């Protein structure tokens, strides 16, 4: 039996190619369901039109499964949350429209959640929480940022990418090597038996805490072309070493910027966030650096690294307690200057 003081929220995430729903009850995650869309593999990347259609097909069964796993009925919900952006507009609209209709039908509050805030706040799922202020290295398929998190609703962006995101650097270089989409996890696996120092690639010298990955992409493209011109089998013969060397370049660059952010702010509590934080080499190097420098660090469980609705539910729980509710005329956004 739920009491009037209970807070029970359903959250929906549909910003890219995963349809996800989760239920949080009084701050405790009760379910976390994700349906991934395999259709994009054959195209080597997410096709927005197909993603929106697949969300339409998945959303009802995914929401039903999340409620069922949580043992909660629709009538017991206190609010409905959805990802407002950033992401693919057509995909976001499916989740937003569904959440709006459900909130209207049940006459309960609607909560709009920023996808990036949610990646950062995923660390509050469970009992091992960072203390405020902490630094977050947010590395996903669409974003790369170093954020100073002052409170659940006060985020200061100290640095961000000027072109590609870290996840794109993984995915695009993996594509050049002929690996399937999404390339990040595949490259991670192949790199585990490769030599990270076999080949040298440049990283970018952009200022302060900003990032740039487009130079690495071009360097890998020319490297493959040049090597293939003298040996057509070069990539196949050296695949693991090439993967390990690319991964080493990306991760070393991220760690260099992070060290700089810690030196500048003096903040030594640091949390990884976003899909790329699933990378095994990044997780290892981050822990090594933390150990050497005495930082207190937080690495998300794998299920909360890549897109999921539990992180939306956790963020919605903070917003609900702050009474930050959305109106029915709210619209999703594809991008935001954060
Ligand atoms: O956070 P996320 O699921 O979606 C966005 O919000 O963008 O991140 C997806 C990104 C993709 O670029 C994917 O290749 C990357 O995270 N990724 C990885 C790994 N797992 C996911 N990159 C490197 N190594 C991994 N193990
Ligand atoms: Zn994401």
PDB file of N, CA, C and O in Angstrom, residues 29 42 63 79 82 91 98 119 122 137 146 178 185 188 212 216-217 226 267 281 284 306:
ATOM      1  N   UNK A  29      15.614   2.760  -7.100  1.00  0.00           N
ATOM      2  CA  UNK A  29      15.257   2.319  -8.456  1.00  0.00           C
ATOM      3  C   UNK A  29      14.539   0.985  -8.369  1.00  0.00           C
ATOM      4  O   UNK A  29      15.050   0.028  -7.797  1.00  0.00           O
ATOM      5  N   UNK A  42      22.980  -2.132 -39.969  1.00  0.00           N
ATOM      6  CA  UNK A  42      23.234  -2.312 -41.405  1.00  0.00           C
ATOM      7  C   UNK A  42      23.571  -1.003 -42.112  1.00  0.00           C
ATOM      8  O   UNK A  42      24.119  -1.002 -43.205  1.00  0.00           O
ATOM      9  N   UNK A  63       7.307   0.554 -21.472  1.00  0.00           N
ATOM     10  CA  UNK A  63       6.689   1.184 -20.293  1.00  0.00           C
ATOM     11  C   UNK A  63       5.933   0.133 -19.472  1.00  0.00           C
ATOM     12  O   UNK A  63       6.045   0.083 -18.241  1.00  0.00           O
ATOM     13  N   UNK A  79       4.219  11.031 -10.748  1.00  0.00           N
ATOM     14  CA  UNK A  79       4.645  11.915 -11.834  1.00  0.00           C
ATOM     15  C   UNK A  79       5.244  11.116 -12.978  1.00  0.00           C
ATOM     16  O   UNK A  79       5.614   9.953 -12.808  1.00  0.00           O
ATOM     17  N   UNK A  82      10.345  12.667 -18.675  1.00  0.00           N
ATOM     18  CA  UNK A  82      10.826  12.307 -20.015  1.00  0.00           C
ATOM     19  C   UNK A  82      12.074  13.122 -20.325  1.00  0.00           C
ATOM     20  O   UNK A  82      12.306  14.173 -19.730  1.00  0.00           O
ATOM     21  N   UNK A  91      12.976  11.383 -32.343  1.00  0.00           N
ATOM     22  CA  UNK A  91      13.010  10.387 -31.269  1.00  0.00           C
ATOM     23  C   UNK A  91      12.500  10.985 -29.966  1.00  0.00           C
ATOM     24  O   UNK A  91      11.692  10.383 -29.255  1.00  0.00           O
ATOM     25  N   UNK A  98       4.322  10.832 -25.507  1.00  0.00           N
ATOM     26  CA  UNK A  98       3.810   9.731 -24.692  1.00  0.00           C
ATOM     27  C   UNK A  98       3.696  10.173 -23.228  1.00  0.00           C
ATOM     28  O   UNK A  98       2.665   9.976 -22.568  1.00  0.00           O
ATOM     29  N   UNK A 119      22.998  11.992 -17.202  1.00  0.00           N
ATOM     30  CA  UNK A 119      24.241  11.188 -17.228  1.00  0.00           C
ATOM     31  C   UNK A 119      25.079  11.502 -15.976  1.00  0.00           C
ATOM     32  O   UNK A 119      25.610  10.606 -15.328  1.00  0.00           O
ATOM     33  N   UNK A 122      23.564  10.187 -12.654  1.00  0.00           N
ATOM     34  CA  UNK A 122      23.409   8.719 -12.557  1.00  0.00           C
ATOM     35  C   UNK A 122      24.154   8.166 -11.335  1.00  0.00           C
ATOM     36  O   UNK A 122      23.824   7.099 -10.833  1.00  0.00           O
ATOM     37  N   UNK A 137      33.556  14.150 -15.606  1.00  0.00           N
ATOM     38  CA  UNK A 137      34.052  14.040 -16.985  1.00  0.00           C
ATOM     39  C   UNK A 137      32.957  13.321 -17.749  1.00  0.00           C
ATOM     40  O   UNK A 137      32.748  12.119 -17.581  1.00  0.00           O
ATOM     41  N   UNK A 146      33.840  18.805 -19.290  1.00  0.00           N
ATOM     42  CA  UNK A 146      34.221  18.719 -17.881  1.00  0.00           C
ATOM     43  C   UNK A 146      33.285  19.683 -17.148  1.00  0.00           C
ATOM     44  O   UNK A 146      33.200  20.868 -17.494  1.00  0.00           O
ATOM     45  N   UNK A 178      36.712  -0.422 -40.605  1.00  0.00           N
ATOM     46  CA  UNK A 178      35.772  -1.435 -41.100  1.00  0.00           C
ATOM     47  C   UNK A 178      35.019  -2.154 -39.996  1.00  0.00           C
ATOM     48  O   UNK A 178      34.449  -3.231 -40.225  1.00  0.00           O
ATOM     49  N   UNK A 185      32.494   0.142 -28.426  1.00  0.00           N
ATOM     50  CA  UNK A 185      32.695  -1.102 -27.663  1.00  0.00           C
ATOM     51  C   UNK A 185      33.516  -2.150 -28.429  1.00  0.00           C
ATOM     52  O   UNK A 185      34.276  -2.910 -27.813  1.00  0.00           O
ATOM     53  N   UNK A 188      37.159  -1.127 -28.229  1.00  0.00           N
ATOM     54  CA  UNK A 188      37.599  -1.398 -26.845  1.00  0.00           C
ATOM     55  C   UNK A 188      38.041  -2.866 -26.721  1.00  0.00           C
ATOM     56  O   UNK A 188      39.114  -3.183 -26.208  1.00  0.00           O
ATOM     57  N   UNK A 212      39.189  18.816 -28.683  1.00  0.00           N
ATOM     58  CA  UNK A 212      38.947  18.723 -30.120  1.00  0.00           C
ATOM     59  C   UNK A 212      39.391  17.331 -30.564  1.00  0.00           C
ATOM     60  O   UNK A 212      40.468  16.871 -30.182  1.00  0.00           O
ATOM     61  N   UNK A 216      42.431  14.092 -34.821  1.00  0.00           N
ATOM     62  CA  UNK A 216      42.747  12.665 -34.663  1.00  0.00           C
ATOM     63  C   UNK A 216      42.065  11.854 -35.778  1.00  0.00           C
ATOM     64  O   UNK A 216      42.669  10.967 -36.388  1.00  0.00           O
ATOM     65  N   UNK A 217      40.808  12.224 -36.039  1.00  0.00           N
ATOM     66  CA  UNK A 217      40.036  11.535 -37.082  1.00  0.00           C
ATOM     67  C   UNK A 217      40.774  11.629 -38.432  1.00  0.00           C
ATOM     68  O   UNK A 217      40.954  10.636 -39.128  1.00  0.00           O
ATOM     69  N   UNK A 226      47.853   5.793 -46.206  1.00  0.00           N
ATOM     70  CA  UNK A 226      49.283   5.696 -46.524  1.00  0.00           C
ATOM     71  C   UNK A 226      49.817   4.279 -46.323  1.00  0.00           C
ATOM     72  O   UNK A 226      50.555   3.752 -47.150  1.00  0.00           O
ATOM     73  N   UNK A 267      39.305  20.665  -6.813  1.00  0.00           N
ATOM     74  CA  UNK A 267      38.285  19.663  -6.446  1.00  0.00           C
ATOM     75  C   UNK A 267      38.839  18.271  -6.747  1.00  0.00           C
ATOM     76  O   UNK A 267      39.296  18.008  -7.865  1.00  0.00           O
ATOM     77  N   UNK A 281      39.628   0.644 -20.880  1.00  0.00           N
ATOM     78  CA  UNK A 281      40.943   1.298 -20.739  1.00  0.00           C
ATOM     79  C   UNK A 281      40.791   2.637 -20.015  1.00  0.00           C
ATOM     80  O   UNK A 281      41.608   2.994 -19.164  1.00  0.00           O
ATOM     81  N   UNK A 284      40.343   1.963 -16.368  1.00  0.00           N
ATOM     82  CA  UNK A 284      41.598   1.558 -15.733  1.00  0.00           C
ATOM     83  C   UNK A 284      42.521   2.772 -15.512  1.00  0.00           C
ATOM     84  O   UNK A 284      43.038   2.980 -14.416  1.00  0.00           O
ATOM     85  N   UNK A 306      25.853   3.857 -20.633  1.00  0.00           N
ATOM     86  CA  UNK A 306      25.171   4.171 -21.885  1.00  0.00           C
ATOM     87  C   UNK A 306      23.717   4.559 -21.572  1.00  0.00           C
ATOM     88  O   UNK A 306      23.268   4.447 -20.433  1.00  0.00           O
TER      89      UNK A 306
END
